[in-house]
Amino acid sequence: DAALSLGWKMQLPTSVPYSTYHIEAMISALNKHTIRGSSVVFAMNARCAHLDLDPIKLLLHKVPGSQLLLWTGHGEPATSS
């Protein structure tokens, strides 16, 4: 099976977390195009995701079977463990 890697446009550097608005808009797009969660990987900036985990939990709850790929931008310092 093929997987779609979907994400949001980010203006780096940023300290703005993902919001419920971002999550609901993505879920709406998935529903509009009848895309199942098991075929989706959400690419998210690690630092922005860490700022507020509640929208991320909502996304994973509303899109069962989906996965996360957390990334850092070019030139960003490494993340701590």
PDB file of C-alpha atoms in Angstrom:
ATOM      1  CA  ASP A   1       0.000   0.000   0.000  1.00  0.00           C
ATOM      2  CA  ALA A   2       1.102   3.531  -0.744  1.00  0.00           C
ATOM      3  CA  ALA A   3       1.135   6.217   1.932  1.00  0.00           C
ATOM      4  CA  LEU A   4       0.485   9.921   1.560  1.00  0.00           C
ATOM      5  CA  SER A   5       2.750  12.299   3.461  1.00  0.00           C
ATOM      6  CA  LEU A   6       0.657  15.351   4.298  1.00  0.00           C
ATOM      7  CA  GLY A   7       1.591  18.426   6.267  1.00  0.00           C
ATOM      8  CA  TRP A   8       1.250  22.149   6.755  1.00  0.00           C
ATOM      9  CA  LYS A   9       3.267  25.011   5.295  1.00  0.00           C
ATOM     10  CA  MET A  10       5.534  26.427   8.005  1.00  0.00           C
ATOM     11  CA  GLN A  11       7.374  29.732   8.159  1.00  0.00           C
ATOM     12  CA  LEU A  12      10.583  28.918  10.050  1.00  0.00           C
ATOM     13  CA  PRO A  13      11.791  29.736  12.560  1.00  0.00           C
ATOM     14  CA  THR A  14       8.508  29.792  14.458  1.00  0.00           C
ATOM     15  CA  SER A  15       7.226  29.210  17.939  1.00  0.00           C
ATOM     16  CA  VAL A  16       3.581  28.860  16.924  1.00  0.00           C
ATOM     17  CA  PRO A  17       2.000  25.510  17.806  1.00  0.00           C
ATOM     18  CA  TYR A  18      -0.326  23.548  15.579  1.00  0.00           C
ATOM     19  CA  SER A  19      -3.901  24.496  16.422  1.00  0.00           C
ATOM     20  CA  THR A  20      -7.255  22.764  16.482  1.00  0.00           C
ATOM     21  CA  TYR A  21      -8.058  24.838  13.376  1.00  0.00           C
ATOM     22  CA  HIS A  22      -5.105  23.236  11.521  1.00  0.00           C
ATOM     23  CA  ILE A  23      -6.237  19.770  12.582  1.00  0.00           C
ATOM     24  CA  GLU A  24      -9.912  20.247  11.692  1.00  0.00           C
ATOM     25  CA  ALA A  25      -8.971  21.667   8.268  1.00  0.00           C
ATOM     26  CA  MET A  26      -6.787  18.614   7.560  1.00  0.00           C
ATOM     27  CA  ILE A  27      -9.514  16.215   8.687  1.00  0.00           C
ATOM     28  CA  SER A  28     -12.005  18.025   6.462  1.00  0.00           C
ATOM     29  CA  ALA A  29      -9.667  17.647   3.461  1.00  0.00           C
ATOM     30  CA  LEU A  30      -9.210  13.935   4.178  1.00  0.00           C
ATOM     31  CA  ASN A  31     -12.968  13.413   4.405  1.00  0.00           C
ATOM     32  CA  LYS A  32     -13.598  15.433   1.239  1.00  0.00           C
ATOM     33  CA  HIS A  33     -11.264  13.154  -0.718  1.00  0.00           C
ATOM     34  CA  THR A  34     -12.219   9.940   1.123  1.00  0.00           C
ATOM     35  CA  ILE A  35      -8.681   9.260   2.335  1.00  0.00           C
ATOM     36  CA  ARG A  36      -8.319   6.587   5.022  1.00  0.00           C
ATOM     37  CA  GLY A  37      -6.070   7.228   8.016  1.00  0.00           C
ATOM     38  CA  SER A  38      -4.115   4.015   7.496  1.00  0.00           C
ATOM     39  CA  SER A  39      -2.684   5.495   4.288  1.00  0.00           C
ATOM     40  CA  VAL A  40      -1.584   8.821   5.833  1.00  0.00           C
ATOM     41  CA  VAL A  41       1.641  10.025   7.447  1.00  0.00           C
ATOM     42  CA  PHE A  42       1.396  13.539   8.894  1.00  0.00           C
ATOM     43  CA  ALA A  43       4.671  15.478   8.600  1.00  0.00           C
ATOM     44  CA  MET A  44       4.931  17.969  11.470  1.00  0.00           C
ATOM     45  CA  ASN A  45       7.640  20.278  12.740  1.00  0.00           C
ATOM     46  CA  ALA A  46       8.908  18.723  15.984  1.00  0.00           C
ATOM     47  CA  ARG A  47       9.257  22.011  17.856  1.00  0.00           C
ATOM     48  CA  CYS A  48       5.787  23.270  16.899  1.00  0.00           C
ATOM     49  CA  ALA A  49       4.194  19.922  17.740  1.00  0.00           C
ATOM     50  CA  HIS A  50       5.860  19.916  21.156  1.00  0.00           C
ATOM     51  CA  LEU A  51       4.402  23.333  22.053  1.00  0.00           C
ATOM     52  CA  ASP A  52       0.853  21.945  22.356  1.00  0.00           C
ATOM     53  CA  LEU A  53       0.227  18.206  22.223  1.00  0.00           C
ATOM     54  CA  ASP A  54      -3.579  18.406  22.483  1.00  0.00           C
ATOM     55  CA  PRO A  55      -4.158  19.137  18.759  1.00  0.00           C
ATOM     56  CA  ILE A  56      -1.779  16.279  17.878  1.00  0.00           C
ATOM     57  CA  LYS A  57      -3.704  13.886  20.130  1.00  0.00           C
ATOM     58  CA  LEU A  58      -6.945  15.044  18.500  1.00  0.00           C
ATOM     59  CA  LEU A  59      -5.513  14.370  15.038  1.00  0.00           C
ATOM     60  CA  LEU A  60      -4.403  10.844  15.922  1.00  0.00           C
ATOM     61  CA  HIS A  61      -7.748  10.145  17.606  1.00  0.00           C
ATOM     62  CA  LYS A  62      -9.843  11.409  14.669  1.00  0.00           C
ATOM     63  CA  VAL A  63      -7.675   9.776  11.993  1.00  0.00           C
ATOM     64  CA  PRO A  64      -7.155   6.228  13.287  1.00  0.00           C
ATOM     65  CA  GLY A  65      -4.229   4.328  11.827  1.00  0.00           C
ATOM     66  CA  SER A  66      -2.401   7.492  10.773  1.00  0.00           C
ATOM     67  CA  GLN A  67       1.231   8.102  11.664  1.00  0.00           C
ATOM     68  CA  LEU A  68       3.443  11.086  12.511  1.00  0.00           C
ATOM     69  CA  LEU A  69       6.773  12.055  11.001  1.00  0.00           C
ATOM     70  CA  LEU A  70       8.371  14.779  13.127  1.00  0.00           C
ATOM     71  CA  TRP A  71      10.994  16.919  11.417  1.00  0.00           C
ATOM     72  CA  THR A  72      13.280  19.869  12.088  1.00  0.00           C
ATOM     73  CA  GLY A  73      14.112  22.480   9.484  1.00  0.00           C
ATOM     74  CA  HIS A  74      17.428  23.016   7.748  1.00  0.00           C
ATOM     75  CA  GLY A  75      19.691  25.079   9.976  1.00  0.00           C
ATOM     76  CA  GLU A  76      17.681  24.445  13.150  1.00  0.00           C
ATOM     77  CA  PRO A  77      19.676  23.185  16.121  1.00  0.00           C
ATOM     78  CA  ALA A  78      19.257  19.562  17.075  1.00  0.00           C
ATOM     79  CA  THR A  79      16.370  18.705  19.397  1.00  0.00           C
ATOM     80  CA  SER A  80      17.058  17.458  22.911  1.00  0.00           C
ATOM     81  CA  SER A  81      15.788  14.075  24.053  1.00  0.00           C
TER      82      SER A  81
END
